[in-house]
């Protein structure tokens, strides 16, 4: 770990040597990790640009000191294991030919030494992005990223206090795009867990989902800034599809309460489940909270919590039994609800997504009513029995079904986009009439687009006839992805 060597003692007549390290912050035994072996160290003293934080109690902005010292360690044998392909890549490109224009996979630089050097260039940027997102520097004076052979790593990535133990499977190769994207995502996840997992810890085993979800949120922030919004949207879409397929209502809720239902007291054993459902759902629920509160407001709440934990001294932490470094579900939901203006609805949200089980399946269908000039939208809510019970408890917690489980719908009309809201409570089927803003008398006077020479006249005439019957171009259900399952739309 990123500790400080205090002294070295000898015992058993010099046959046993003990190294005594100390950490600047209190850390449980599970966060202490080390790697022993012949490593080649690549130091990276990375002073990030001065960050501006507004989490001070006084409200004044301040400058955060320089960042920690970053060091990457790789097995010494990797540095001498560069094959002929790596040397040819360093000397320059081969003569232009058809084979060189589209090189085969075997021609890529697959040496471990070159990949470890290329990976070292990615860590400082991801580290700086996480610091910038939280407006707070790293809690430890140094961060060590250690790469291990795949046969020596129990999992692709393990995180300790100021140290990452990564498998060689997550090395960033120079010319393999798909593998590099996945490797950078693993690195971003490891850096995010340094804040949410090492610095910030759950108050109880039932609150572990909150730390996991916030780590996924910070990882998504780094991925969005480094690789683009499209890459993050694609990853989130894949995660939602996986949750939709895995969550059948039999798994425990994110935050078990009371006796734990049919499982009894879980006592933190749910983290031993090899399924990724818990981590995926925790990240998705945190994303839903972010969209309800607003990106800036949610980030401000998270930054305030991290800053309070960062400025806490070890003496204050011991006296308070953890203090600001411990996150609780009820307190966090209350703060986010107050900041986002939905404090009355946050309990109903928690009953469905945090304390409840299962994932509802939404199917939407619509038709146009010409006489009333509106879109008749019907939403069917199906799924497991546990998901329907969660919807009922959500309505009971709010007391008003019209203020919970709101589903947003966008109608693209002739005159522009119109946002509508419909209520999806505990009923299996919900029906709503969405008023169309375009007046029927204006349909015939709609200005026609000037036809171009290459236009398909029959297609344009058919489109004009269709718009005369239905003055809506398209319908979008849940545009901001405020619901965990992706709704299916039928017409």
Coordinates of C-alpha atoms in Angstrom, one line a residue:
X1 CA 0.0 0.0 0.0
X2 CA 1.0 3.7 -0.2
X3 CA 2.5 3.7 3.2
X4 CA 5.6 5.1 4.9
X5 CA 8.4 2.8 6.0
X6 CA 9.1 3.5 9.6
X7 CA 11.6 0.9 10.6
X8 CA 12.9 -2.6 9.9
X9 CA 13.4 -5.2 12.6
X10 CA 15.2 -8.5 12.7
X11 CA 14.2 -11.6 14.6
X12 CA 15.2 -15.3 14.9
X13 CA 18.9 -14.5 14.8
X14 CA 18.5 -12.5 11.6
X15 CA 16.5 -15.2 9.8
X16 CA 13.3 -13.1 9.8
X17 CA 12.9 -9.5 8.8
X18 CA 9.8 -7.4 9.5
X19 CA 9.0 -4.1 7.7
X20 CA 6.9 -1.6 9.6
X21 CA 4.7 0.7 7.5
X22 CA 2.2 3.4 8.5
X23 CA -0.6 5.0 6.6
X24 CA -1.8 8.6 6.9
X25 CA -5.4 7.5 7.2
X26 CA -7.2 4.7 9.0
X27 CA -7.7 1.7 6.8
X28 CA -9.3 -1.7 7.5
X29 CA -7.2 -4.8 7.0
X30 CA -9.0 -5.6 3.8
X31 CA -7.6 -2.4 2.2
X32 CA -4.0 -3.3 2.9
X33 CA -2.3 -4.9 -0.1
X34 CA 1.2 -5.5 -1.3
X35 CA 3.1 -7.2 -4.2
X36 CA 6.5 -8.9 -3.8
X37 CA 8.9 -9.6 -6.7
X38 CA 11.3 -8.1 -9.1
X39 CA 9.5 -5.1 -10.5
X40 CA 10.5 -2.2 -12.8
X41 CA 9.2 1.0 -11.4
X42 CA 8.1 3.9 -13.7
X43 CA 7.6 6.9 -11.5
X44 CA 5.2 9.6 -12.7
X45 CA 5.2 12.7 -10.5
X46 CA 2.0 14.1 -11.8
X47 CA 1.1 17.5 -10.4
X48 CA -2.4 18.2 -11.8
X49 CA -3.6 21.7 -12.5
X50 CA -4.9 23.6 -9.5
X51 CA -8.5 22.6 -8.9
X52 CA -11.2 24.9 -7.7
X53 CA -13.6 23.7 -5.1
X54 CA -16.8 25.2 -3.8
X55 CA -17.5 22.7 -1.1
X56 CA -16.1 24.9 1.7
X57 CA -18.5 25.7 4.4
X58 CA -17.8 29.4 3.9
X59 CA -18.7 29.1 0.2
X60 CA -15.3 30.6 -0.9
X61 CA -13.3 28.9 -3.6
X62 CA -9.9 27.6 -2.8
X63 CA -6.9 26.0 -4.6
X64 CA -6.2 22.4 -3.9
X65 CA -2.6 21.4 -3.6
X66 CA -0.7 19.3 -6.1
X67 CA -1.7 15.7 -6.7
X68 CA -0.1 12.5 -5.4
X69 CA 3.0 10.8 -7.0
X70 CA 2.0 8.1 -9.4
X71 CA 4.1 5.0 -9.9
X72 CA 3.6 2.1 -12.2
X73 CA 5.3 -1.2 -11.5
X74 CA 5.6 -4.1 -13.9
X75 CA 7.5 -7.4 -13.7
X76 CA 11.2 -6.9 -14.6
X77 CA 11.1 -9.7 -17.1
X78 CA 8.6 -7.8 -19.2
X79 CA 11.1 -5.0 -20.0
X80 CA 13.4 -7.6 -21.7
X81 CA 10.6 -9.5 -23.4
X82 CA 10.1 -7.2 -26.3
X83 CA 10.0 -9.2 -29.4
X84 CA 10.9 -8.3 -33.0
X85 CA 7.5 -6.9 -33.7
X86 CA 7.9 -4.3 -30.9
X87 CA 11.4 -3.2 -32.2
X88 CA 10.0 -2.8 -35.8
X89 CA 7.2 -0.7 -34.5
X90 CA 9.6 1.6 -32.7
X91 CA 11.9 2.0 -35.8
X92 CA 9.1 3.2 -38.0
X93 CA 6.3 2.0 -40.3
X94 CA 7.1 -0.7 -42.9
X95 CA 7.1 0.2 -46.7
X96 CA 3.6 0.9 -47.9
X97 CA 1.9 -2.2 -49.3
X98 CA -1.5 -3.8 -49.3
X99 CA -0.6 -5.9 -46.2
X100 CA 0.8 -2.8 -44.4
X101 CA -2.4 -0.8 -45.2
X102 CA -4.5 -3.4 -43.4
X103 CA -2.1 -5.2 -41.0
X104 CA -3.2 -8.5 -39.5
X105 CA -3.7 -9.0 -35.8
X106 CA -0.4 -10.8 -35.5
X107 CA 1.5 -7.7 -36.7
X108 CA 0.3 -5.7 -33.7
X109 CA 2.7 -4.8 -30.9
X110 CA 1.7 -7.5 -28.4
X111 CA 4.8 -7.4 -26.2
X112 CA 4.1 -7.0 -22.5
X113 CA 6.9 -4.4 -22.1
X114 CA 5.5 -2.1 -24.8
X115 CA 2.0 -2.5 -23.4
X116 CA 3.0 -1.7 -19.9
X117 CA 4.8 1.5 -21.1
X118 CA 1.8 2.5 -23.1
X119 CA -0.5 1.8 -20.1
X120 CA 1.6 4.2 -17.9
X121 CA 0.6 7.1 -20.1
X122 CA -3.1 6.5 -19.4
X123 CA -3.1 6.5 -15.6
X124 CA -2.2 10.2 -15.0
X125 CA -5.1 11.4 -17.2
X126 CA -7.7 9.2 -15.6
X127 CA -6.4 10.1 -12.2
X128 CA -6.6 13.8 -13.0
X129 CA -10.2 13.4 -14.4
X130 CA -11.4 11.9 -11.1
X131 CA -9.7 14.6 -9.1
X132 CA -11.4 17.2 -11.3
X133 CA -14.8 15.6 -11.0
X134 CA -14.6 15.6 -7.2
X135 CA -12.8 18.9 -6.8
X136 CA -10.6 17.3 -4.2
X137 CA -7.1 15.8 -4.3
X138 CA -6.2 12.2 -3.6
X139 CA -6.3 11.1 0.0
X140 CA -2.9 9.4 0.0
X141 CA 0.5 10.8 -0.9
X142 CA 1.1 8.2 -3.6
X143 CA -0.6 5.8 -5.8
X144 CA 1.0 2.6 -7.0
X145 CA -0.3 0.7 -10.0
X146 CA 1.1 -2.8 -10.1
X147 CA 0.7 -5.2 -13.1
X148 CA 0.9 -8.9 -12.4
X149 CA 1.1 -11.9 -14.7
X150 CA -2.3 -13.4 -15.3
X151 CA -1.5 -16.6 -13.5
X152 CA -0.6 -14.6 -10.4
X153 CA -3.7 -12.4 -10.3
X154 CA -6.8 -13.7 -8.6
X155 CA -9.1 -11.2 -10.4
X156 CA -8.6 -8.6 -13.2
X157 CA -8.3 -5.7 -10.7
X158 CA -7.9 -5.4 -7.0
X159 CA -7.8 -2.1 -5.1
X160 CA -6.2 -1.3 -1.8
X161 CA -5.2 1.9 0.0
X162 CA -3.1 3.7 -2.6
X163 CA -2.4 0.6 -4.7
X164 CA -3.9 -1.2 -7.7
X165 CA -3.2 -4.8 -8.5
X166 CA -4.0 -5.4 -12.1
X167 CA -3.8 -8.4 -14.3
X168 CA -1.8 -8.4 -17.5
X169 CA -5.2 -9.0 -19.3
X170 CA -6.0 -5.3 -18.7
X171 CA -2.9 -3.9 -20.3
X172 CA -3.4 -1.1 -22.9
X173 CA -1.9 -2.3 -26.2
X174 CA -1.1 0.4 -28.7
X175 CA -3.0 -0.9 -31.7
X176 CA -5.9 -3.0 -30.3
X177 CA -8.8 -0.6 -30.0
X178 CA -11.4 -2.8 -28.4
X179 CA -9.0 -4.2 -25.9
X180 CA -7.6 -0.7 -25.1
X181 CA -11.1 0.6 -24.4
X182 CA -11.9 -2.2 -22.0
X183 CA -8.5 -1.9 -20.3
X184 CA -8.9 1.9 -19.8
X185 CA -12.4 1.2 -18.3
X186 CA -10.8 -1.2 -15.7
X187 CA -8.2 1.4 -14.9
X188 CA -10.9 4.1 -14.4
X189 CA -12.8 1.7 -12.2
X190 CA -9.8 1.1 -10.0
X191 CA -9.0 4.8 -9.7
X192 CA -12.7 5.5 -8.8
X193 CA -12.6 2.9 -6.1
X194 CA -9.8 4.8 -4.4
X195 CA -12.4 7.5 -3.5
X196 CA -15.5 5.3 -3.1
X197 CA -14.4 2.1 -1.5
X198 CA -11.1 3.1 0.2
X199 CA -11.6 6.7 1.3
X200 CA -15.5 6.5 1.5
X201 CA -16.8 3.3 3.0
X202 CA -20.3 2.0 3.8
X203 CA -21.7 2.7 7.2
X204 CA -23.2 -0.8 7.4
X205 CA -23.0 -3.9 5.1
X206 CA -26.4 -3.0 3.7
X207 CA -25.0 0.4 2.5
X208 CA -22.3 -1.3 0.3
X209 CA -24.5 -0.7 -2.8
X210 CA -24.1 3.1 -2.3
X211 CA -20.3 3.0 -2.4
X212 CA -20.4 0.7 -5.4
X213 CA -22.8 2.9 -7.3
X214 CA -20.8 6.1 -6.6
X215 CA -17.7 4.3 -7.8
X216 CA -19.5 3.5 -11.0
X217 CA -20.7 7.1 -11.3
X218 CA -17.1 8.4 -11.0
X219 CA -15.9 5.8 -13.4
X220 CA -18.5 6.9 -15.9
X221 CA -17.5 10.5 -15.5
X222 CA -13.9 9.6 -16.4
X223 CA -15.0 7.4 -19.3
X224 CA -17.2 10.2 -20.7
X225 CA -14.5 12.8 -20.5
X226 CA -11.7 10.6 -21.8
X227 CA -13.5 8.5 -24.4
X228 CA -16.6 10.5 -25.2
X229 CA -20.3 10.6 -24.4
X230 CA -21.1 8.0 -27.0
X231 CA -18.9 5.3 -25.5
X232 CA -20.4 5.9 -22.0
X233 CA -23.9 5.8 -23.5
X234 CA -23.1 2.5 -25.2
X235 CA -21.7 1.0 -22.0
X236 CA -24.8 2.1 -20.0
X237 CA -27.1 0.7 -22.6
X238 CA -25.3 -2.7 -22.4
X239 CA -25.6 -2.6 -18.6
X240 CA -29.3 -1.9 -18.7
X241 CA -29.8 -4.8 -21.1
X242 CA -27.9 -7.0 -18.7
X243 CA -30.0 -5.9 -15.7
X244 CA -33.2 -6.4 -17.7
X245 CA -32.1 -10.0 -18.4
X246 CA -30.7 -10.9 -15.0
X247 CA -33.0 -9.3 -12.5
X248 CA -35.9 -11.7 -12.2
X249 CA -36.9 -10.7 -8.6
X250 CA -35.1 -13.6 -6.9
X251 CA -32.0 -11.7 -6.0
X252 CA -31.8 -9.7 -2.7
X253 CA -32.5 -5.9 -2.9
X254 CA -29.7 -3.4 -3.1
X255 CA -30.2 -2.4 0.5
X256 CA -31.7 -5.2 2.6
X257 CA -33.7 -4.1 5.7
X258 CA -35.1 -5.8 8.7
X259 CA -34.9 -9.6 8.6
X260 CA -33.8 -9.8 5.0
X261 CA -37.0 -11.4 3.8
X262 CA -36.7 -15.0 2.8
X263 CA -32.9 -15.0 3.2
X264 CA -32.7 -13.8 6.9
X265 CA -29.9 -11.6 8.0
X266 CA -27.4 -11.3 5.1
X267 CA -24.7 -9.7 7.1
X268 CA -22.8 -8.5 4.0
X269 CA -22.6 -12.0 2.4
X270 CA -24.4 -10.7 -0.7
X271 CA -21.0 -9.3 -1.9
X272 CA -19.9 -12.9 -2.4
X273 CA -22.3 -13.3 -5.2
X274 CA -20.3 -13.8 -8.4
X275 CA -23.1 -12.2 -10.5
X276 CA -22.5 -8.6 -11.6
X277 CA -26.1 -7.8 -11.1
X278 CA -25.6 -5.9 -7.8
X279 CA -22.9 -3.6 -9.1
X280 CA -24.6 -3.0 -12.4
X281 CA -27.9 -2.2 -10.7
X282 CA -26.2 0.0 -8.1
X283 CA -24.6 2.1 -10.8
X284 CA -27.8 2.4 -12.7
X285 CA -29.8 3.5 -9.7
X286 CA -27.2 6.2 -8.9
X287 CA -27.5 7.3 -12.5
X288 CA -31.3 7.6 -12.1
X289 CA -30.8 9.7 -9.0
X290 CA -28.4 11.9 -10.9
X291 CA -30.8 12.6 -13.7
X292 CA -33.6 13.3 -11.2
X293 CA -31.6 15.8 -9.2
X294 CA -29.7 17.3 -12.1
X295 CA -26.0 16.6 -13.0
X296 CA -24.7 19.7 -11.3
X297 CA -26.7 19.4 -8.1
X298 CA -25.8 15.7 -7.7
X299 CA -22.2 16.4 -8.3
X300 CA -22.2 19.1 -5.7
X301 CA -23.7 16.8 -3.1
X302 CA -21.1 14.1 -3.8
X303 CA -18.2 16.6 -3.8
X304 CA -19.4 18.0 -0.4
X305 CA -19.4 14.5 1.1
X306 CA -15.9 13.7 -0.3
X307 CA -14.5 17.0 0.9
X308 CA -15.8 16.5 4.5
X309 CA -14.1 13.1 4.6
X310 CA -10.9 14.4 3.1
X311 CA -10.4 17.2 5.7
X312 CA -11.1 14.9 8.6
X313 CA -8.0 14.0 10.6
X314 CA -7.3 10.5 11.8
X315 CA -7.8 11.6 15.4
X316 CA -11.3 13.0 14.6
X317 CA -12.1 9.8 12.6
X318 CA -11.2 7.5 15.6
X319 CA -13.2 9.7 18.0
X320 CA -16.2 9.7 15.7
X321 CA -16.0 6.0 14.8
X322 CA -15.5 6.7 11.1
X323 CA -17.3 10.0 10.9
X324 CA -17.6 11.6 7.5
X325 CA -16.0 8.7 5.7
X326 CA -19.0 6.4 6.3
X327 CA -21.9 6.7 3.9
X328 CA -25.5 5.7 4.8
X329 CA -28.4 5.1 2.4
X330 CA -31.0 7.1 4.3
X331 CA -28.8 10.2 4.8
X332 CA -27.6 10.2 1.2
X333 CA -31.0 9.9 -0.3
X334 CA -32.3 12.7 2.0
X335 CA -29.4 15.0 0.9
X336 CA -29.9 14.3 -2.8
X337 CA -33.7 14.7 -2.6
X338 CA -33.3 18.1 -0.8
X339 CA -30.7 19.3 -3.3
X340 CA -32.8 18.1 -6.4
X341 CA -36.2 19.4 -5.1
X342 CA -37.8 15.9 -4.9
X343 CA -37.5 15.3 -1.2
X344 CA -41.1 14.2 -0.9
X345 CA -40.7 11.6 -3.7
X346 CA -37.3 10.2 -2.7
X347 CA -38.8 7.7 -0.2
X348 CA -41.1 6.3 -2.9
X349 CA -38.1 6.1 -5.3
X350 CA -36.2 4.2 -2.7
X351 CA -39.0 1.7 -2.0
X352 CA -39.1 0.7 -5.7
X353 CA -35.4 0.7 -6.7
X354 CA -33.3 0.5 -3.5
X355 CA -35.3 -1.5 -1.0
X356 CA -37.4 -3.3 -3.5
X357 CA -36.5 -6.3 -5.7
X358 CA -37.0 -7.0 -9.4
X359 CA -37.1 -5.0 -12.5
X360 CA -40.5 -4.0 -14.1
X361 CA -41.0 -4.6 -17.8
X362 CA -42.6 -1.6 -19.5
X363 CA -44.4 -1.9 -22.8
X364 CA -45.9 1.3 -24.4
X365 CA -48.4 1.6 -27.3
X366 CA -50.1 4.6 -28.7
X367 CA -52.6 5.7 -31.3
X368 CA -53.8 9.0 -32.7
X369 CA -57.3 10.3 -31.9
X370 CA -58.2 12.7 -34.7
X371 CA -61.4 13.8 -33.1
X372 CA -59.8 14.8 -29.8
X373 CA -56.5 15.8 -31.4
X374 CA -54.4 13.8 -28.9
X375 CA -52.2 10.8 -28.6
X376 CA -53.7 8.0 -26.6
X377 CA -50.7 6.4 -24.8
X378 CA -51.0 3.1 -22.9
X379 CA -48.2 1.7 -20.7
X380 CA -48.4 -1.9 -19.5
X381 CA -46.3 -2.8 -16.4
X382 CA -45.3 -6.5 -16.1
X383 CA -42.5 -8.5 -14.6
X384 CA -41.9 -10.5 -11.5
X385 CA -44.2 -10.5 -8.4
X386 CA -41.4 -8.8 -6.4
X387 CA -41.3 -5.9 -8.9
X388 CA -45.1 -5.3 -8.7
X389 CA -44.9 -5.4 -4.9
X390 CA -42.2 -2.8 -5.1
X391 CA -44.4 -0.6 -7.2
X392 CA -47.2 -0.9 -4.6
X393 CA -44.9 0.0 -1.7
X394 CA -43.7 3.0 -3.7
X395 CA -47.2 4.3 -4.1
X396 CA -48.0 3.6 -0.4
X397 CA -44.9 5.5 0.7
X398 CA -45.8 8.6 -1.2
X399 CA -49.6 8.5 -0.6
X400 CA -50.2 10.1 -4.0
X401 CA -49.8 8.0 -7.0
X402 CA -49.8 11.0 -9.3
X403 CA -46.4 12.2 -7.9
X404 CA -44.4 9.0 -8.2
X405 CA -43.3 6.8 -11.1
X406 CA -43.5 9.6 -13.7
X407 CA -42.8 8.6 -17.3
X408 CA -41.8 11.3 -19.7
X409 CA -42.8 11.2 -23.3
X410 CA -41.7 13.5 -26.2
X411 CA -43.9 14.2 -29.2
X412 CA -42.2 15.6 -32.2
X413 CA -45.0 17.6 -33.8
X414 CA -45.1 19.9 -36.8
X415 CA -44.4 22.9 -34.7
X416 CA -41.6 21.4 -32.6
X417 CA -41.0 19.0 -29.7
X418 CA -43.4 18.8 -26.8
X419 CA -42.7 17.2 -23.4
X420 CA -45.5 15.3 -21.7
X421 CA -45.6 13.4 -18.4
X422 CA -47.7 10.4 -17.5
X423 CA -48.1 8.5 -14.3
X424 CA -47.1 4.8 -14.0
X425 CA -48.2 3.7 -10.5
X426 CA -48.9 0.3 -9.2
X427 CA -51.6 -0.5 -11.8
X428 CA -50.8 -3.1 -14.5
X429 CA -52.0 -0.7 -17.2
X430 CA -51.9 3.1 -17.3
X431 CA -53.7 5.2 -19.9
X432 CA -53.0 8.8 -20.7
X433 CA -54.2 11.3 -23.3
X434 CA -51.4 13.5 -24.5
X435 CA -52.6 16.7 -26.1
X436 CA -51.2 17.6 -29.5
X437 CA -50.3 21.3 -29.7
X438 CA -50.7 21.6 -33.5
X439 CA -54.2 22.8 -34.4
X440 CA -56.1 20.7 -37.0
X441 CA -56.8 23.8 -39.0
X442 CA -53.1 24.4 -39.5
X443 CA -52.4 21.1 -41.1
X444 CA -53.4 22.0 -44.6
X445 CA -51.5 25.4 -44.4
X446 CA -48.2 23.7 -43.5
X447 CA -45.5 25.2 -45.7
X448 CA -44.2 22.6 -48.1
X449 CA -40.5 22.0 -48.5
X450 CA -39.0 22.9 -51.8
X451 CA -38.4 19.8 -53.7
X452 CA -34.9 18.9 -54.9
X453 CA -34.1 17.3 -58.2
X454 CA -33.1 14.0 -56.5
X455 CA -36.2 13.7 -54.3
X456 CA -38.4 10.7 -54.5
X457 CA -41.7 12.4 -55.4
X458 CA -43.8 9.4 -54.5
X459 CA -42.2 9.1 -51.1
X460 CA -42.7 12.9 -50.4
X461 CA -46.4 12.7 -51.5
X462 CA -46.9 9.7 -49.2
X463 CA -45.2 11.6 -46.3
X464 CA -47.5 14.6 -46.9
X465 CA -50.6 12.4 -46.8
X466 CA -49.4 10.7 -43.6
X467 CA -48.8 14.1 -41.9
X468 CA -52.3 15.2 -42.9
X469 CA -53.6 12.2 -40.9
X470 CA -51.2 12.2 -38.0
X471 CA -49.5 15.5 -37.2
X472 CA -46.7 13.8 -35.2
X473 CA -43.4 12.8 -36.7
X474 CA -42.3 10.4 -33.9
X475 CA -42.8 9.5 -30.2
X476 CA -39.9 9.0 -27.7
X477 CA -40.7 7.3 -24.4
X478 CA -38.3 7.9 -21.4
X479 CA -35.8 10.1 -23.4
X480 CA -33.6 10.8 -20.3
X481 CA -33.5 7.1 -19.3
X482 CA -35.0 7.8 -15.9
X483 CA -36.4 4.3 -15.7
X484 CA -34.1 1.3 -15.2
X485 CA -35.7 -1.0 -17.8
X486 CA -35.7 0.1 -21.4
X487 CA -39.3 0.6 -22.5
X488 CA -40.6 -1.2 -25.6
X489 CA -42.7 0.9 -27.8
X490 CA -45.4 -0.5 -30.1
X491 CA -47.6 1.3 -32.6

